[in-house]
Short mmCIF file of C-alpha atoms in Angstrom, two decimals:
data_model
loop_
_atom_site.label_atom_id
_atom_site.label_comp_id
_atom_site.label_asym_id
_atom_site.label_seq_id
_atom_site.Cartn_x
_atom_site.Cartn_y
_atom_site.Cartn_z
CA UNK V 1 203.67 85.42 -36.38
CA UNK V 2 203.45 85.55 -32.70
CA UNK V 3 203.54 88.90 -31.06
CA UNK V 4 206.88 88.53 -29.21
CA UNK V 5 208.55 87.89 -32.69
CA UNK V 6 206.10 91.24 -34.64
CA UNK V 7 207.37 93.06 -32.06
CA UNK V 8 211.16 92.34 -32.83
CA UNK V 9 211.30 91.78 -36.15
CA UNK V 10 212.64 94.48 -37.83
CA UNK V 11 214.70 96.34 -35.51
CA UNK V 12 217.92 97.40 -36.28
CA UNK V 13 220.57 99.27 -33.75
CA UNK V 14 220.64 101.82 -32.81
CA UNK V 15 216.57 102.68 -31.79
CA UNK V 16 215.61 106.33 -30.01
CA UNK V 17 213.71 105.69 -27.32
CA UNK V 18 212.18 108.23 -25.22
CA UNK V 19 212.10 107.30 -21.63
CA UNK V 20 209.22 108.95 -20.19
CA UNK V 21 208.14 110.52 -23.50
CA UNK V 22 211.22 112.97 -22.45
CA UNK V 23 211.15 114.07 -18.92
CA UNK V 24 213.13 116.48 -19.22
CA UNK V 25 211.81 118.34 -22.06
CA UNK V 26 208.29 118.09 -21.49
CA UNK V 27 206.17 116.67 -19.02
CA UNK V 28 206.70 113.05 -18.12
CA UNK V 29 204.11 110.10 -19.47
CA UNK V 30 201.83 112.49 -20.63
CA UNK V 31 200.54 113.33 -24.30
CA UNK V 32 202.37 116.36 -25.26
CA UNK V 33 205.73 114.78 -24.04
CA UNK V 34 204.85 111.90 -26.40
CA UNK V 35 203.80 113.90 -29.42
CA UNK V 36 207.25 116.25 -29.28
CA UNK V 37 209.28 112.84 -28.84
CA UNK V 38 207.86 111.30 -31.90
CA UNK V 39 206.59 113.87 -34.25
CA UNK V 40 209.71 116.51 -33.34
CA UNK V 41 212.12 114.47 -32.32
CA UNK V 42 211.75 111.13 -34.35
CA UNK V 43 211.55 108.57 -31.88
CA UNK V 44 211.57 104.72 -32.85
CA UNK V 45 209.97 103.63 -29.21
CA UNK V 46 208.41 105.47 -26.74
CA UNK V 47 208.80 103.78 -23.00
CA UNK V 48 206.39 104.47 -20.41
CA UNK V 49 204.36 103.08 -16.98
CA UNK V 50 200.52 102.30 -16.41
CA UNK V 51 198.94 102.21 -13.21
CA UNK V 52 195.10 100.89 -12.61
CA UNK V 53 192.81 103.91 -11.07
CA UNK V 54 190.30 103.36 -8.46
CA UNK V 55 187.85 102.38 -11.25
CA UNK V 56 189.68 100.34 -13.11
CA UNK V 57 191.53 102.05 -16.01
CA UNK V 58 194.78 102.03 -17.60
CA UNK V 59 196.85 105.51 -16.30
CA UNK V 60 200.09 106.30 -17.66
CA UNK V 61 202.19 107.59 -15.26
CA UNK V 62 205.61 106.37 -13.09
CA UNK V 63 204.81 107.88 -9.04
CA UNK V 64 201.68 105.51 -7.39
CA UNK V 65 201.24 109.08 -5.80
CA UNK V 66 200.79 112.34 -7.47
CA UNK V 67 202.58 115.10 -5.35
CA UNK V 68 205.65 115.00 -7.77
CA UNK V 69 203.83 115.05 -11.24
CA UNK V 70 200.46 117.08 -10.75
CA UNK V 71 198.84 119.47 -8.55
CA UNK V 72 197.06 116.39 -6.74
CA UNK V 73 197.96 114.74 -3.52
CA UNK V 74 197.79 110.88 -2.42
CA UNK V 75 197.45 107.68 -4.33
CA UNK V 76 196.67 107.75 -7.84
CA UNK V 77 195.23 104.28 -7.34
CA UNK V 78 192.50 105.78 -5.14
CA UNK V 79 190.82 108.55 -7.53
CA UNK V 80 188.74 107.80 -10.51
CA UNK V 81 189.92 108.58 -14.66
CA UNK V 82 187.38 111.30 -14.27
CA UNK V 83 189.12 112.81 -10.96
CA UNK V 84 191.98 112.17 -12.53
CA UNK V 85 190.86 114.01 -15.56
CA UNK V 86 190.87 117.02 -13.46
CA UNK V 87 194.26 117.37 -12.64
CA UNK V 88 197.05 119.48 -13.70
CA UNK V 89 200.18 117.05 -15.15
CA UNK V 90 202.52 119.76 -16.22
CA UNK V 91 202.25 121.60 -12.88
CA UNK V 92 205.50 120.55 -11.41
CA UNK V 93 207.41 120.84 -15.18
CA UNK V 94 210.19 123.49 -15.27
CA UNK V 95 213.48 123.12 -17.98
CA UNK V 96 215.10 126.02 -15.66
CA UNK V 97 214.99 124.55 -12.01
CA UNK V 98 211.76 125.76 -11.32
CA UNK V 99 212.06 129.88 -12.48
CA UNK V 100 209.42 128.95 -14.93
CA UNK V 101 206.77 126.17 -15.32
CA UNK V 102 205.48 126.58 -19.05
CA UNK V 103 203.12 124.01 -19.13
CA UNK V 104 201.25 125.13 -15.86
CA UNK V 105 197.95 125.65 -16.50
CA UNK V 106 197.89 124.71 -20.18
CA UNK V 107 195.77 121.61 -20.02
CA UNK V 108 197.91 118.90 -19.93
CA UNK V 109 196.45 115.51 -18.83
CA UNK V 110 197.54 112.09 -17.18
CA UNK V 111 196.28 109.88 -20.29
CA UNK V 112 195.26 107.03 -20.42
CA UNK V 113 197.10 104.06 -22.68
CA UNK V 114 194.13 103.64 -24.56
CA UNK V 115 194.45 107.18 -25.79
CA UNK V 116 198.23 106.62 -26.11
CA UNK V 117 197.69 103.57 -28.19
CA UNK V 118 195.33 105.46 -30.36
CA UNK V 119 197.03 108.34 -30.89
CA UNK V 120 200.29 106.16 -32.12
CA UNK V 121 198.75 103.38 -34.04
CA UNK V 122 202.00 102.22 -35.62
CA UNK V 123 204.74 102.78 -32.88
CA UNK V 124 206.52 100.24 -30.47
CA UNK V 125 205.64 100.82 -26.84
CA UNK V 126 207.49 99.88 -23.96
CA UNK V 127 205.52 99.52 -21.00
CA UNK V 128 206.09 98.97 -17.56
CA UNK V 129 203.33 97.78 -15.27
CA UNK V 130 203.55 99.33 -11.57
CA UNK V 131 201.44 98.32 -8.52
CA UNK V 132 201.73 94.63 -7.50
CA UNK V 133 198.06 94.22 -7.59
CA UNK V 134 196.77 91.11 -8.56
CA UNK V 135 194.60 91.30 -11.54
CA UNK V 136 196.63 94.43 -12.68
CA UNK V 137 197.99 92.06 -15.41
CA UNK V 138 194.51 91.34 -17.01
CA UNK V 139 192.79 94.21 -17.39
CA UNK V 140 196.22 95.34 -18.80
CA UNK V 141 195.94 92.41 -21.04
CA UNK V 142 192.59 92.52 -21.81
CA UNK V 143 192.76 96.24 -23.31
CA UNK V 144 196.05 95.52 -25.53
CA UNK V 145 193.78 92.75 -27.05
CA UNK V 146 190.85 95.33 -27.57
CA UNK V 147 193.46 97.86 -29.43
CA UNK V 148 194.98 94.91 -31.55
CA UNK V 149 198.55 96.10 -29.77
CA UNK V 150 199.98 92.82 -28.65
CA UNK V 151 202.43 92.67 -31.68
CA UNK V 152 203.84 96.45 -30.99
CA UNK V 153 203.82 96.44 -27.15
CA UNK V 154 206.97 94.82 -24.73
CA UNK V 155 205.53 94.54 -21.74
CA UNK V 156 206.91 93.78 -18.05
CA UNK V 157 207.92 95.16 -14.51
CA UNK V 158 211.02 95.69 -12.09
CA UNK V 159 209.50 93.66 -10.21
CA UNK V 160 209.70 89.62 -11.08
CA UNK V 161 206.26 88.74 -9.43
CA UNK V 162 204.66 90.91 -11.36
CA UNK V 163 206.36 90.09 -14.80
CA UNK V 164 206.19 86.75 -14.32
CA UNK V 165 202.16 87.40 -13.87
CA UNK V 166 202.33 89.31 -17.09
CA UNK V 167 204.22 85.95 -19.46
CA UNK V 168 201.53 83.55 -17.92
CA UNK V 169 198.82 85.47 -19.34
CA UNK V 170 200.69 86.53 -22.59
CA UNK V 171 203.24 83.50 -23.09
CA UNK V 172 203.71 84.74 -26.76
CA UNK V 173 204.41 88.35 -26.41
CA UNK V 174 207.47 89.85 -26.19
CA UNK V 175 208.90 90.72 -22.56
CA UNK V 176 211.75 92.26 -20.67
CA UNK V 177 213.81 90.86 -18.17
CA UNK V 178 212.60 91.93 -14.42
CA UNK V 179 215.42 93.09 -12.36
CA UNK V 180 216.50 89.81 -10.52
CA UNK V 181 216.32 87.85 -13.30
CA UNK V 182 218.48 90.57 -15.57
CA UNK V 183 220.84 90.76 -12.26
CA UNK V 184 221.45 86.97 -13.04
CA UNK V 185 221.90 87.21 -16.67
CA UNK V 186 224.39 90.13 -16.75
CA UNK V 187 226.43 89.18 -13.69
CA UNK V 188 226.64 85.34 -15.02
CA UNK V 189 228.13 87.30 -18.02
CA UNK V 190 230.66 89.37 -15.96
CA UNK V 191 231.80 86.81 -14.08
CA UNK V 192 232.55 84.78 -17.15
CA UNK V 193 230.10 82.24 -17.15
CA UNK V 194 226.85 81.09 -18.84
CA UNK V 195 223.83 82.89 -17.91
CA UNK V 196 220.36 81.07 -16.91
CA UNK V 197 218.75 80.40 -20.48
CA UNK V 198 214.99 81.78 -19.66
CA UNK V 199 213.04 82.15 -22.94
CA UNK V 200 210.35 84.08 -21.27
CA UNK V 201 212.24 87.48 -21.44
CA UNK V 202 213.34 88.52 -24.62
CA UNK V 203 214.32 92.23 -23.93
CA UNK V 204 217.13 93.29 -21.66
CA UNK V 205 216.23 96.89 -20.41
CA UNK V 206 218.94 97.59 -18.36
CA UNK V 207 220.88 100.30 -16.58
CA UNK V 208 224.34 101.77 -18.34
CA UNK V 209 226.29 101.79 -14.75
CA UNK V 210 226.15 100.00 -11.80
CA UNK V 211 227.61 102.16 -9.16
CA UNK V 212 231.04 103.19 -11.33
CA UNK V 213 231.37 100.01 -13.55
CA UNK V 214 229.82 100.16 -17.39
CA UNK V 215 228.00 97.45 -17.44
CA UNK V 216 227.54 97.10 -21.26
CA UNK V 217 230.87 96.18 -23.53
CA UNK V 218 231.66 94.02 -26.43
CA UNK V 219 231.10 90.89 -24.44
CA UNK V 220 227.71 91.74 -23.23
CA UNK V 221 226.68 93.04 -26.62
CA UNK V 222 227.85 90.10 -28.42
CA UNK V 223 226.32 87.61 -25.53
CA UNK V 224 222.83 88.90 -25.76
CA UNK V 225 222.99 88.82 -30.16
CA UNK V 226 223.94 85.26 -29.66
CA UNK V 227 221.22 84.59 -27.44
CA UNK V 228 219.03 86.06 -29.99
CA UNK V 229 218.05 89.14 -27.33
CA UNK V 230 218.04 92.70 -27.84
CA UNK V 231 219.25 95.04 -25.40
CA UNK V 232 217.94 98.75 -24.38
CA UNK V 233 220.04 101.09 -21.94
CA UNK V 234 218.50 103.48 -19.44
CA UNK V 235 218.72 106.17 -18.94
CA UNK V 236 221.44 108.11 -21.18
CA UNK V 237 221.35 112.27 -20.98
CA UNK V 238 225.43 112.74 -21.65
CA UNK V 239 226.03 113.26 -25.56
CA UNK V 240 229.15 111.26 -25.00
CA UNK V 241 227.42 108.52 -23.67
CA UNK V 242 225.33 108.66 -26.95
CA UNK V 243 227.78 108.55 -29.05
CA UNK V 244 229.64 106.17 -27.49
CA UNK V 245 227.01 103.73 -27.30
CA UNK V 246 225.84 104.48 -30.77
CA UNK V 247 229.32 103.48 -32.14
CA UNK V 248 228.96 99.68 -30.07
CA UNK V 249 225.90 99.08 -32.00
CA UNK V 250 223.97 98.86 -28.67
CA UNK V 251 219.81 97.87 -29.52
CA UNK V 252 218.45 100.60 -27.80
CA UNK V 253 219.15 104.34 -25.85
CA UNK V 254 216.32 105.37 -23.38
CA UNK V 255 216.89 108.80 -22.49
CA UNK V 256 215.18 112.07 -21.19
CA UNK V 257 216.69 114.03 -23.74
CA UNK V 258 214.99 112.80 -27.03
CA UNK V 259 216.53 116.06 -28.54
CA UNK V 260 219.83 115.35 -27.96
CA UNK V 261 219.71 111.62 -28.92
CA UNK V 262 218.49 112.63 -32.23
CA UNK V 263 220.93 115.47 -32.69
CA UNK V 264 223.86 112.33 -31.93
CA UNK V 265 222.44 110.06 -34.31
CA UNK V 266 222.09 112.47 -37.12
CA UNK V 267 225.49 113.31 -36.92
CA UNK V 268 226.41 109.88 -35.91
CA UNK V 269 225.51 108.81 -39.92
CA UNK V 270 224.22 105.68 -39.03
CA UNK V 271 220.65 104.55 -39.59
CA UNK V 272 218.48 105.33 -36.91
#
């Protein structure tokens, strides 16, 4: 079975997915934010960004700087894992608009997806490459083939250079659309035409709204099953939203409140 289809097979609407781990309930891409979203909060997929450090290695995080996420300053790409290893990544955290910062101090860590991988040897990752860096792709490549991860991992980027990098190295894995080629799909769609066919992306991780239109209905939902796609919407915080989009049958909610998308889909009834 080729990795694109492992990674698919299986999945049935609708899936929690923590964007971020749950940046708003714990500190974004790190370790403790994953470990609440799956072991406390039950998530199916866990969605989160890697950048390369100066030496080389695979950092989870979303900023290439690290003002807004740790008590460091500059690039992330230009410090070492073990300068990394010294910073503070639930500095900046506060649930209360910054009265208190609970995980200040308490030893929280930019990881590494290695130690992500490791530490969650049986959940689905979504992961979104960063820098446009040449050769980003295959050490990222190369170390999902040293943790046997290719069948659990979609991987990609906003950007299309970069996920179009990522499919020539890893033609068989699964991957999600890039923004201009999901821009073409879904707006073929709305305008009531046939989108570009493009078998390299699989996944359509997409935003709920566009300015003030919904982009996902029946018709998009019923497009992308045809197509034999699966669709994941970012990023969802309003229990309304939830439940609304629980009730379409959408593939997928991303969202920074992993608490509240469980407490909707427990009441909701429906598997998930």
């Amino acid at each position: 079975m080729l990795p694109r289809d492992m990674f698919l097979n299986g999945l049935k609407p609708t899936l929690h997915i923590a964007h971020r781990g749950g940046a708003l309930v714990a500190p974004e891409n790190t370790l403790e934010a994953f470990q609440r979203a799956v072991h406390t909060h039950r998530t199916d997929m866990l969605e989160l960004d890697v950048h390369l450090s100066r030496d080389g290695e695979v950092i989870v995080a979303h900023d290439d700087t690290l003002e807004r996420c740790t008590d460091g300053t500059g690039p992330l790409a230009a410090l070492t894992l073990a300068e990394l290893r010294k910073l503070d990544a639930g500095y900046h955290f506060t649930p209360d608009e910054g009265r208190t910062f609970p995980f200040r101090g308490q030893g929280v860590r930019l990881p590494t997806l290695r130690e992500v991988l490791r530490a969650f040897p049986a959940l689905r990752l979504n992961v979104e490459l960063k820098p446009d860096v040449p050769g980003a792709e295959d050490v990222l490549v190369r170390l999902l083939t040293e943790e046997g991860a290719l069948g659990r991992v979609c991987l990609g980027s906003e950007q299309d250079v970069i996920a179009e990098r990522l499919h020539e190295k890893l033609p068989d894995a699964c991957h999600f659309y890039p923004r201009d080629a999901l821009a073409a799909f879904v707006l073929a769609l709305k305008a009531g035409e046939a989108p570009p066919e493009d078998a390299r992306y699989s996944v359509l991780d997409m935003p709920l709204y566009f300015g003030e239109v919904r982009l996902v209905d029946d018709a998009l939902l019923q497009a992308v099953a045809e197509r034999g796609k699966w669709i994941n919407v970012w990023t969802v915080d309003d229990p309304a939203e939830m439940d609304r989009l629980i009730a379409e049958g959408v593939g997928g909610i991303m969202t920074d409140r992993p608490d509240l998308l469980r407490q909707r889909m427990d009441a909701s009834g429906k598997p998930g």
